[in-house]
CSV table of C-alpha atoms in Angstrom, one decimal:
chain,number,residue,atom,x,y,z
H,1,UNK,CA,-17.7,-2.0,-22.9
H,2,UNK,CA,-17.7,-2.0,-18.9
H,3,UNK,CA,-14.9,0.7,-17.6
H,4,UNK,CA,-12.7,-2.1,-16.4
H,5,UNK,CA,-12.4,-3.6,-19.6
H,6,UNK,CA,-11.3,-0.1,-21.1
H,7,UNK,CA,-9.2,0.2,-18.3
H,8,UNK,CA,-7.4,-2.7,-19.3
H,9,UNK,CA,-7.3,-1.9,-23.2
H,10,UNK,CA,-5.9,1.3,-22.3
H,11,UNK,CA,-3.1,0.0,-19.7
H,12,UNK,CA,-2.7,-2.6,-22.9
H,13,UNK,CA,-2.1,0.0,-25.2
H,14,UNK,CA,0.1,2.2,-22.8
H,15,UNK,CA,3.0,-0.8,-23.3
H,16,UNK,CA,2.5,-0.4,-27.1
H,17,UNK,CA,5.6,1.1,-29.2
H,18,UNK,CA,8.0,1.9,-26.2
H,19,UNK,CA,11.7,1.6,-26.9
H,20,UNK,CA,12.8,-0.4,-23.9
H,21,UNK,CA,12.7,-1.1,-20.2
H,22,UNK,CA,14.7,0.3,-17.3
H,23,UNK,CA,14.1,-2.7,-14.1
H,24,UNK,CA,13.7,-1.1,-10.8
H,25,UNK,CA,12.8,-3.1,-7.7
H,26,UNK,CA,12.4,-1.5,-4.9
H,27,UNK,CA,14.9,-1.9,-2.0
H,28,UNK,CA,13.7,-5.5,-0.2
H,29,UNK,CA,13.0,-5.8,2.9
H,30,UNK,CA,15.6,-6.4,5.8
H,31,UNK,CA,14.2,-9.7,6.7
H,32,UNK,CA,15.1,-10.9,3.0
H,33,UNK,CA,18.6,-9.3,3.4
H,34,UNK,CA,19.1,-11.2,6.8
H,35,UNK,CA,17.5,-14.6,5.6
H,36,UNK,CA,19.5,-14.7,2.0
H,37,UNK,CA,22.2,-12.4,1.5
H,38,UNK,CA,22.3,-13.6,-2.2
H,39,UNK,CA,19.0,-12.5,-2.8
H,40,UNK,CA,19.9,-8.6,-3.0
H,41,UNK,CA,17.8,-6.2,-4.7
H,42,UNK,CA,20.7,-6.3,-7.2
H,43,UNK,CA,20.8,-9.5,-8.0
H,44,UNK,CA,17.0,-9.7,-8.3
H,45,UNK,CA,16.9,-7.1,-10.9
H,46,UNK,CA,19.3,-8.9,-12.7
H,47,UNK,CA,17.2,-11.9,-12.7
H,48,UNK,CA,14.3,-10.0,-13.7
H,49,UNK,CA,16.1,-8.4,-16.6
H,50,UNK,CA,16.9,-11.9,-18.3
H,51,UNK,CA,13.2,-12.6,-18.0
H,52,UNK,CA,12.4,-9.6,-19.6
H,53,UNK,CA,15.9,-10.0,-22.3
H,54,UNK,CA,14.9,-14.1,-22.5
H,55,UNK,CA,11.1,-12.7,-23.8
H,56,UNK,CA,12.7,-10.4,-26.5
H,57,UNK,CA,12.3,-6.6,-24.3
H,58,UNK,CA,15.0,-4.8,-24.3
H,59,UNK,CA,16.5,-3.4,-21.3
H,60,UNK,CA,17.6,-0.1,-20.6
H,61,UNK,CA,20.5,1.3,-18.8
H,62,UNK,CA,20.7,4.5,-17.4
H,63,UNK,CA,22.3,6.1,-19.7
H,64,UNK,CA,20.0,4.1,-22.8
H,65,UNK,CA,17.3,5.2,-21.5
H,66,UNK,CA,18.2,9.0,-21.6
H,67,UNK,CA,18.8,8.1,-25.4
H,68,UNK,CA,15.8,6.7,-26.3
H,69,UNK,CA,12.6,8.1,-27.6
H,70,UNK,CA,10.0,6.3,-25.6
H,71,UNK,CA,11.3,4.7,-22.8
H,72,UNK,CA,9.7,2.7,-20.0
H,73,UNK,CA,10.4,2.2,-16.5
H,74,UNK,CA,9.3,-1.3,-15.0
H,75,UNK,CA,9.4,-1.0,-11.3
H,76,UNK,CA,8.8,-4.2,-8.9
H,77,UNK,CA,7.2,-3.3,-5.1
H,78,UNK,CA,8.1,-5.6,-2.3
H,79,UNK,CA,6.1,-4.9,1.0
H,80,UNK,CA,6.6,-7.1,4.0
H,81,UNK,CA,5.5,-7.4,7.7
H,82,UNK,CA,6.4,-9.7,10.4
H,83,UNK,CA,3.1,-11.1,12.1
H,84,UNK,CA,2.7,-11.4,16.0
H,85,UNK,CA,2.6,-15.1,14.9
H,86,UNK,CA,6.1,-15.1,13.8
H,87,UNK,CA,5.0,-15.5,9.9
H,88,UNK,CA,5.7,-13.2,7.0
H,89,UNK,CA,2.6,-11.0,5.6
H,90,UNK,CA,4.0,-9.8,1.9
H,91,UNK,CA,2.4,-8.1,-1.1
H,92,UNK,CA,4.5,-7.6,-4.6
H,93,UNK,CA,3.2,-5.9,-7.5
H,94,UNK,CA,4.9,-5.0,-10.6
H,95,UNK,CA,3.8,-1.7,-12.7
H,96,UNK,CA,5.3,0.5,-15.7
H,97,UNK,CA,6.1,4.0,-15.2
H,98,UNK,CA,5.9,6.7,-18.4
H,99,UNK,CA,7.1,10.3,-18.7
H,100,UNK,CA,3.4,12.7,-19.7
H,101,UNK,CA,2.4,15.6,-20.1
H,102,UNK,CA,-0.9,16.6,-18.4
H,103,UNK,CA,-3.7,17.9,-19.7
H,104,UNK,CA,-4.1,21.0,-17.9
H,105,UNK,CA,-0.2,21.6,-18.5
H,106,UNK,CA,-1.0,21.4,-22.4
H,107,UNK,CA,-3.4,23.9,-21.9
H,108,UNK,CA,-1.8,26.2,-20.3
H,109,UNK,CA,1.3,25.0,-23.0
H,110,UNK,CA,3.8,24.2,-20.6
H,111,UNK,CA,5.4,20.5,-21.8
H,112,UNK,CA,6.6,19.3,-18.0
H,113,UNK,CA,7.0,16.0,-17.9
H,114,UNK,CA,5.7,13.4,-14.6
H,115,UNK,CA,6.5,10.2,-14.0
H,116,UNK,CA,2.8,8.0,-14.2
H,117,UNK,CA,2.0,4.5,-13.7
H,118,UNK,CA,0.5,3.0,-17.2
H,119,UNK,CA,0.1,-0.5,-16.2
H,120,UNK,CA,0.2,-2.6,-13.5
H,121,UNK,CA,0.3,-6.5,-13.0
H,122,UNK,CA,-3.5,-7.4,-13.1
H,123,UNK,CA,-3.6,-8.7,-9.6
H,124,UNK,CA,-1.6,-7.4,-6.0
H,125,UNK,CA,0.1,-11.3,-5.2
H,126,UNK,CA,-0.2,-11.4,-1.5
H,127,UNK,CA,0.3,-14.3,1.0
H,128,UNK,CA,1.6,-14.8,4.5
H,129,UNK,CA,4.2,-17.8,5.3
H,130,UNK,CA,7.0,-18.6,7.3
H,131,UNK,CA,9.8,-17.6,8.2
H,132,UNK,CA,11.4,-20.8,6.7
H,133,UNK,CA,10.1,-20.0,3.6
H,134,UNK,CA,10.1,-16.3,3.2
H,135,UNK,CA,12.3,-15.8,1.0
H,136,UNK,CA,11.6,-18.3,-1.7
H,137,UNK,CA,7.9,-17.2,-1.5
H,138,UNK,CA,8.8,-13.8,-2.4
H,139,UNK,CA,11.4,-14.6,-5.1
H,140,UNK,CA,8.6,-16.7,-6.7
H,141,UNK,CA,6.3,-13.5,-6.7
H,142,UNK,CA,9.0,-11.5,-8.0
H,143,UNK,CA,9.0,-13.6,-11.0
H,144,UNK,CA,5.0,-14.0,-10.7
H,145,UNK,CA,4.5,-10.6,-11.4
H,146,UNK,CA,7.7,-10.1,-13.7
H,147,UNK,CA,6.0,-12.6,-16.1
H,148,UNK,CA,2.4,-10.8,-16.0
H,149,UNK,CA,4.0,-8.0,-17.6
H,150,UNK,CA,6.0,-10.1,-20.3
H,151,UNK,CA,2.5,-11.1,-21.1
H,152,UNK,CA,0.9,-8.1,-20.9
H,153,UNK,CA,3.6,-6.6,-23.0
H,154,UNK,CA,3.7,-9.0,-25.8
H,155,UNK,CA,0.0,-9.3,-26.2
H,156,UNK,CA,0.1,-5.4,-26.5
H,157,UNK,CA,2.4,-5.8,-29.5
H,158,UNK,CA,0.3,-8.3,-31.0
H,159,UNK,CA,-2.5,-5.8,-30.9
H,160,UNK,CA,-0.3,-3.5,-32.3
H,161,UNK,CA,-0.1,-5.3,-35.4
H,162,UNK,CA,-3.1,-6.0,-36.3
């Protein structure tokens, strides 16, 4: 098995069992704010948690995810520059962040716990466009990477019962 392929299984497996889904996405970008003052980061994780709810993953609040035994953080990056050319360079990316233990911490039997990335959405979406159309690009990506992980998440389940 080449290492990206186990690289895969194990971000696969990393979505396996958990309890539930806090949805983070990271503050947007002032240009989105000042194109489309409905699109707030707010509203966007909103969105994004119906996807997630509409799929049949549960979301977490704040205070369900202190409750729950293996909880999952699904965070969504927005990164955005405006070009000399007057267009929009963007990159989103979605990934899942776990509490571990490390290894040398369990060694030296300590149990303090880090916040890790376990998966990411296979591929960094990326485009440029304009300014006209900057802000439904980047709501489409949003979603984009939003459903990679439903996928990846339910194909991990499916795995899991087998």
């Amino acid at each position: 098995m080449s290492d990206y392929n186990e690289f895969e299984r194990n971000q696969r497996e990393s979505l396996m069992a958990l309890d539930g889904f806090r949805i983070a996405v990271t503050p947007l970008p002032c240009e989105i704010e000042a194109f489309d003052l409905q699109s707030s980061s707010k509203k966007i994780e909103e969105e994004i948690e119906k996807l997630v709810n509409d799929a049949g993953i549960k979301t977490l609040t704040s205070e369900q995810y202190g409750a729950v035994n293996a909880p999952g953080n699904l965070g969504i990056t927005v990164e955005s520059i405006k070009s000399d050319r007057g267009t929009y360079v963007y990159a989103v990316r979605a990934y899942v962040t776990q509490l571990a233990v490390l290894e040398r911490d369990i060694r030296r039997e300590r149990n303090d716990f880090y916040p890790v990335v376990t998966w990411m959405s296979p591929r960094l979406r990326t485009g440029e466009v304009s300014s006209q159309l900057f802000v439904s690009r980047i709501i489409e990506q949003i979603r984009a990477v939003a459903v990679d992980f439903v996928e990846a998440y339910k194909q991990a389940q499916s795995e899991l019962q087998l």
